[in-house]
Coordinates of C-alpha atoms in Angstrom, one line a residue:
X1 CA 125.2 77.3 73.6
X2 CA 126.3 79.3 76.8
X3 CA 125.9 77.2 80.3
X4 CA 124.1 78.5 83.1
X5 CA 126.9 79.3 84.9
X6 CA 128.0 82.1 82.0
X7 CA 124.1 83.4 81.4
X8 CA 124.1 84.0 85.0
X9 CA 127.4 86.0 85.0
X10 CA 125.8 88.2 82.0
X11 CA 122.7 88.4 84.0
X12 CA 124.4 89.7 87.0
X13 CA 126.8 92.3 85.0
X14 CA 123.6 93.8 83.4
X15 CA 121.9 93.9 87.2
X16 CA 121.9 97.5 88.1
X17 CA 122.1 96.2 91.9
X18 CA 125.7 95.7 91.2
X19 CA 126.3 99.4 90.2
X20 CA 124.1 100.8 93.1
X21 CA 125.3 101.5 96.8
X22 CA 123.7 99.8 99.8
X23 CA 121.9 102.7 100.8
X24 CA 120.3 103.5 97.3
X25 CA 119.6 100.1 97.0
X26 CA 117.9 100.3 100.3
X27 CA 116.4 103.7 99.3
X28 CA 115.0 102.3 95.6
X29 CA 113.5 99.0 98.1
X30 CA 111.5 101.1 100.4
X31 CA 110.0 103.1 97.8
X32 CA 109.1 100.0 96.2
X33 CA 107.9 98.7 99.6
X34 CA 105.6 101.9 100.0
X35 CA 104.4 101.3 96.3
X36 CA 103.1 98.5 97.5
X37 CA 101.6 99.5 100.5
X38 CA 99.8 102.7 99.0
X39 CA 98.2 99.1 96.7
X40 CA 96.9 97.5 99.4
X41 CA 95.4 100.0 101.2
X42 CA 93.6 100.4 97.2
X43 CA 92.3 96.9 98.4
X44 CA 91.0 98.4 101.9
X45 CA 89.1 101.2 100.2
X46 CA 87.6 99.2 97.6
X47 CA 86.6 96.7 100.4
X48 CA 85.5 99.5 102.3
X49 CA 83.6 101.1 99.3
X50 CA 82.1 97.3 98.5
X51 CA 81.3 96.6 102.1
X52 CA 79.2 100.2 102.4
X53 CA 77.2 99.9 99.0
X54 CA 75.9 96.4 100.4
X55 CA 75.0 97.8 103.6
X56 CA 73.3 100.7 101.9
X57 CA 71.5 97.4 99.7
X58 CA 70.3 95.7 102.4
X59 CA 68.5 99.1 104.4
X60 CA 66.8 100.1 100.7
X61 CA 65.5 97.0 100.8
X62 CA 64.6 97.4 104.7
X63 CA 63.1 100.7 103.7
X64 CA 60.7 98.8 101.4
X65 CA 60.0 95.9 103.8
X66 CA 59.3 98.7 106.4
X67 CA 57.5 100.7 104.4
X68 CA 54.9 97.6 103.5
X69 CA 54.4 96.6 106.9
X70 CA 53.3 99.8 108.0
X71 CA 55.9 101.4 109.6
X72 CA 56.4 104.9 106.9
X73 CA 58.1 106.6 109.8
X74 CA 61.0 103.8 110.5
X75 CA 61.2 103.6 106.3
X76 CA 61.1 107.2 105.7
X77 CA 64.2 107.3 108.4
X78 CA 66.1 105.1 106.1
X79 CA 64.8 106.9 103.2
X80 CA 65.9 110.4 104.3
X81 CA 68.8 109.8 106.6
X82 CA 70.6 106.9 105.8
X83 CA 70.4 105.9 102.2
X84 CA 71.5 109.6 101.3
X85 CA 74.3 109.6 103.7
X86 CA 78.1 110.1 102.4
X87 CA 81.0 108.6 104.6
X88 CA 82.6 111.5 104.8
X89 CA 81.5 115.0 105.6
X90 CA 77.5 114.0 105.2
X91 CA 78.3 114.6 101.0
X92 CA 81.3 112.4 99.9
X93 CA 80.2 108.4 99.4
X94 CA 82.6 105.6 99.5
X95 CA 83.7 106.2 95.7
X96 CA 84.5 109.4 96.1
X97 CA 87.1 108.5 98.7
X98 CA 88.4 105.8 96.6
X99 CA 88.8 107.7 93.3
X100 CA 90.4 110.6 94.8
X101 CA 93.1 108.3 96.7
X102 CA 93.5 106.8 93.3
X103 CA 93.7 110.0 91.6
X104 CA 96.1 111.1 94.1
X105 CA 98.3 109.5 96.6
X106 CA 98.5 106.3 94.8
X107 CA 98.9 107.9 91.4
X108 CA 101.7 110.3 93.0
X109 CA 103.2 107.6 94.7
X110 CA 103.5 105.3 91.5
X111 CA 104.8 107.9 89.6
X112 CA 107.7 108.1 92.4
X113 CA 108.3 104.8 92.6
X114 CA 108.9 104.8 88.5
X115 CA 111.2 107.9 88.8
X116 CA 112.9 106.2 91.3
X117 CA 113.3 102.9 89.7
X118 CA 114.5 105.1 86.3
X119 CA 117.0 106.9 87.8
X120 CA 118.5 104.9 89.8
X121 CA 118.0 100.9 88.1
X122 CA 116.8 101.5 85.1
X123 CA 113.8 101.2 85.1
X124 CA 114.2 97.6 86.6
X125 CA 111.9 96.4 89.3
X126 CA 112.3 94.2 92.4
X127 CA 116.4 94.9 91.8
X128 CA 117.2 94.0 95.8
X129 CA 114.7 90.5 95.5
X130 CA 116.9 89.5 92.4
X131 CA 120.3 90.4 94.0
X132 CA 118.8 88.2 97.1
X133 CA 117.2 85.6 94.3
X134 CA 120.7 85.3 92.6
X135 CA 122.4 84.8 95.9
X136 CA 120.5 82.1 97.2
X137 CA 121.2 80.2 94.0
X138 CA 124.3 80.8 94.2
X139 CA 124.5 79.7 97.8
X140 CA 122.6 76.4 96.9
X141 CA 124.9 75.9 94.5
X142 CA 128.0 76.8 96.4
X143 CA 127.1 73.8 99.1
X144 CA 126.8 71.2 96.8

């Protein structure tokens, strides 16, 4: 049975941070790190696409309300110029702007941030967190 101590030796002569420079490691982390970011601001536009469609729910059923109390102009106002409205351009809605970031920016930037992490790690992920991981333990372990 091999100890810690030699599974983490194995572990780290496997670790492609160990055969990559400082500035490709830095390089391979901020492409990560812009991975991530193109992700989140996934979570903005879906928010944003969420956040519109229940706007647009709530004046439909203002339209409705309006239109039963009377008030056809006000409800045909909704009717004609709101509820029909894009967010962008007067045409493109909310899920248009979040496929097409999908579809391209995000998908582009993904398929970078694979290349990158092929080329130059293997294909391993989060190689400068493990590197940081592995020295922390080793730290830890150093001070006791």
């Amino acid at each position: 049975m091999a100890s810690d101590d030699s599974r983490a030796e194995t572990d780290a002569e496997s670790d492609p941070a160990t055969a990559l420079s400082e500035t490709e490691l830095e390089a391979l982390h901020e492409v990560e790190l812009g991975l991530e970011w193109a992700q989140r601001a996934q979570g903005c536009l879906l928010e944003f696409h969420h956040a519109t469609g229940h706007g647009m729910d709530h004046l439909c059923r203002a339209e409705a309300r309006l239109r039963a109390a009377g008030h056809d102009d006000l409800a045909d106002a909704i009717r004609d110029d709101l509820l029909p409205h894009g967010v962008v351009d007067d045409d493109r809605w909310s899920y248009d702007v979040l496929e097409h970031f999908q579809g391209s920016l995000l998908a582009e930037t993904r398929a970078l941030e694979q290349r990158v992490r092929r080329e130059l790690a293997d294909g391993k992920r989060h190689v400068r967190e493990r590197r940081q991981e592995r020295e922390w333990k080793q730290q830890a372990e150093s001070d006791h």
